[in-house]
Amino acid sequence: MRFDRIWTGARLATLSPSLPGLGIVERGAVAAKNGKIAFAGPESDLPSGWTAEQRVDCAGRWITPGLVDCHTHLVFAGDRAMEFEMRLAGASYEEVARAGGGIVSTVKATREADEETLLKSALGRLDRLTAEGVTTIEVKSGYGLDLPTEARLLRVARRLEIARPISVATTFLGAHALPPEAGGDKDRYIALVTDNMLPAIAAEHLADAVDAFCEGIAFSPEQTRRVFDAAKALGLPVKLHADQLSNLGGAALAADYQALSVDHLEYTDEAGVAALAASGTVAVLLPGAYYTLRETHAPPVETLRRHKVPIAVATDCNPGTSPLSSILTAMNMAAIEFRLTIEEIIAGVTREAARALGRLDSIGTLETGKWCDLAIWDVERPAELVYRLGFNPLYKRVRRGA
Ligand code: DI6
Ligand code: FE
């Protein structure tokens, strides 16, 4: 028998749930066959008699699963540098939004941009993320807020997978904000999302999941439920921007629908956390948004731990609240701002992020049978992935064995 490629002399953080912590293997090897992991474990356990087309000596470098950025708004046009200046001068995010800035200004720029323009700007951000070892990314729509533009954003998201060696999970976020033409009528817009946009998006297989923004400046729990009911009727899993600026009970609501993940969670209370634990929903923490908004109310990390809720970390890459195209920076922020441990953070951008996308069966750990997506790091200890700012120790990135 013959492997396509084998990496030896490596230290592995397998993230295998059958091992404690990071699932460390000191003298490890990983072998790929047909893009999948055919072996991952101690070098001494390599099946004898197997050869390989190519052998790579890792000289003691660390291998982790390829990183997974499980929450991004990667595809949009324009920027919000002007609003950034407004906020520096003292305006709050809510004030900017109510003054017609915020999400709606990105919507205007995005509607005017064609597919090629959107693709080009998204690739610029994507390339920063892949340079840091990201092999799977979630991409939301939500800056179109009408069917043609929302569909265009999701088509661009799908095209990323053709333009680059990356796996993309798409999410329809029609219920992100109220478009200007809705005249303030949120219920009527939600009916457009559920009765017109969502069925058309589903028919074209453009979305792998459905998200909503449940917040005072966005949509109510009741309106969020309507979106989720429509998603469930079409067989699509859901996730939610919940409890970011206030506690509207979003976490518990999403848990009610067996959401894959609930994201942000700054204001989630213990009842919300308990509901997540019961439904197996992943808590996705987004320190880039917390940082940019200068939020001071941190997510309930201790309560999440106590209830054993799986925790993921993501960039939330978006032009308004998290203009961040660096997952390594998000990892550092998760440590400094939220006091997550090194193990929680590395698991949070691999195994738990894969779980948040419903893809733990195929990515997120170094285990036989999964896609051979790897990040090989020039570091002496895993903590170095989190500790530095503005330093990228990626040595090589492997997607599907190549
Ligand atoms: N929460 C966020 O942090 C982003 N969207 C959301 O629902 C903000 C998006 C933006 O301001 O453009
Ligand atoms: Fe977001």
PDB file of N, CA, C and O and ligand atoms in Angstrom, residues 73 80 93 103 143 176 213 241 244 264 316 318 320-321, ligand 1:
ATOM      1  N   HIS A  73     -18.203  37.714   7.803  1.00  0.00           N
ATOM      2  CA  HIS A  73     -19.043  38.405   6.807  1.00  0.00           C
ATOM      3  C   HIS A  73     -18.065  38.860   5.708  1.00  0.00           C
ATOM      4  O   HIS A  73     -17.862  40.047   5.485  1.00  0.00           O
ATOM      5  N   ARG A  80     -15.819  51.178   6.091  1.00  0.00           N
ATOM      6  CA  ARG A  80     -16.528  52.022   7.056  1.00  0.00           C
ATOM      7  C   ARG A  80     -15.538  52.867   7.832  1.00  0.00           C
ATOM      8  O   ARG A  80     -15.712  53.132   9.025  1.00  0.00           O
ATOM      9  N   TYR A  93     -22.103  52.708  18.520  1.00  0.00           N
ATOM     10  CA  TYR A  93     -22.516  51.868  17.385  1.00  0.00           C
ATOM     11  C   TYR A  93     -23.998  52.063  17.097  1.00  0.00           C
ATOM     12  O   TYR A  93     -24.413  52.228  15.952  1.00  0.00           O
ATOM     13  N   ILE A 103     -24.591  49.208   9.183  1.00  0.00           N
ATOM     14  CA  ILE A 103     -24.770  48.134   8.211  1.00  0.00           C
ATOM     15  C   ILE A 103     -25.350  48.668   6.906  1.00  0.00           C
ATOM     16  O   ILE A 103     -24.927  48.278   5.817  1.00  0.00           O
ATOM     17  N   TYR A 143     -25.400  41.705   3.530  1.00  0.00           N
ATOM     18  CA  TYR A 143     -25.185  43.093   3.111  1.00  0.00           C
ATOM     19  C   TYR A 143     -25.897  43.385   1.795  1.00  0.00           C
ATOM     20  O   TYR A 143     -25.571  44.357   1.116  1.00  0.00           O
ATOM     21  N   HIS A 176     -30.433  40.526   8.781  1.00  0.00           N
ATOM     22  CA  HIS A 176     -29.259  41.165   9.389  1.00  0.00           C
ATOM     23  C   HIS A 176     -29.607  42.585   9.803  1.00  0.00           C
ATOM     24  O   HIS A 176     -29.224  43.065  10.864  1.00  0.00           O
ATOM     25  N   PHE A 213     -29.923  38.322  13.107  1.00  0.00           N
ATOM     26  CA  PHE A 213     -29.361  39.238  14.115  1.00  0.00           C
ATOM     27  C   PHE A 213     -30.509  39.604  15.041  1.00  0.00           C
ATOM     28  O   PHE A 213     -31.407  40.359  14.676  1.00  0.00           O
ATOM     29  N   HIS A 241     -26.857  35.450  15.755  1.00  0.00           N
ATOM     30  CA  HIS A 241     -26.165  36.554  16.430  1.00  0.00           C
ATOM     31  C   HIS A 241     -27.012  36.887  17.655  1.00  0.00           C
ATOM     32  O   HIS A 241     -28.078  37.485  17.520  1.00  0.00           O
ATOM     33  N   GLN A 244     -25.590  40.180  21.825  1.00  0.00           N
ATOM     34  CA  GLN A 244     -24.339  40.939  21.629  1.00  0.00           C
ATOM     35  C   GLN A 244     -24.337  42.268  22.389  1.00  0.00           C
ATOM     36  O   GLN A 244     -23.343  42.638  23.005  1.00  0.00           O
ATOM     37  N   HIS A 264     -21.457  35.634  19.663  1.00  0.00           N
ATOM     38  CA  HIS A 264     -21.292  36.860  20.461  1.00  0.00           C
ATOM     39  C   HIS A 264     -21.483  36.566  21.941  1.00  0.00           C
ATOM     40  O   HIS A 264     -20.536  36.405  22.671  1.00  0.00           O
ATOM     41  N   ASP A 316     -15.226  37.125  12.982  1.00  0.00           N
ATOM     42  CA  ASP A 316     -16.363  38.005  12.681  1.00  0.00           C
ATOM     43  C   ASP A 316     -15.979  39.047  11.621  1.00  0.00           C
ATOM     44  O   ASP A 316     -16.542  40.146  11.601  1.00  0.00           O
ATOM     45  N   ASN A 318     -15.821  41.693   9.361  1.00  0.00           N
ATOM     46  CA  ASN A 318     -16.878  42.515   8.756  1.00  0.00           C
ATOM     47  C   ASN A 318     -16.423  43.972   8.776  1.00  0.00           C
ATOM     48  O   ASN A 318     -15.527  44.331   9.544  1.00  0.00           O
ATOM     49  N   GLY A 320     -17.800  46.718   9.796  1.00  0.00           N
ATOM     50  CA  GLY A 320     -18.256  47.643  10.823  1.00  0.00           C
ATOM     51  C   GLY A 320     -17.670  47.387  12.195  1.00  0.00           C
ATOM     52  O   GLY A 320     -16.933  48.207  12.743  1.00  0.00           O
ATOM     53  N   THR A 321     -17.984  46.219  12.747  1.00  0.00           N
ATOM     54  CA  THR A 321     -17.655  45.978  14.145  1.00  0.00           C
ATOM     55  C   THR A 321     -16.430  45.096  14.355  1.00  0.00           C
ATOM     56  O   THR A 321     -16.011  44.898  15.495  1.00  0.00           O
TER      57      THR A 321
HETATM   58  N1  DI6 B   1     -23.244  41.805  14.486  1.00  0.00           N
HETATM   59  C1  DI6 B   1     -22.074  42.327  14.182  1.00  0.00           C
HETATM   60  O1  DI6 B   1     -21.169  42.506  14.940  1.00  0.00           O
HETATM   61  C2  DI6 B   1     -22.021  42.587  12.749  1.00  0.00           C
HETATM   62  N2  DI6 B   1     -23.285  42.091  12.333  1.00  0.00           N
HETATM   63  C3  DI6 B   1     -23.950  41.669  13.358  1.00  0.00           C
HETATM   64  O2  DI6 B   1     -25.052  41.182  13.253  1.00  0.00           O
HETATM   65  C4  DI6 B   1     -21.904  44.020  12.422  1.00  0.00           C
HETATM   66  C5  DI6 B   1     -22.020  44.254  10.968  1.00  0.00           C
HETATM   67  C6  DI6 B   1     -21.778  45.679  10.579  1.00  0.00           C
HETATM   68  O3  DI6 B   1     -21.775  46.611  11.395  1.00  0.00           O
HETATM   69  O4  DI6 B   1     -21.588  45.882   9.351  1.00  0.00           O
END
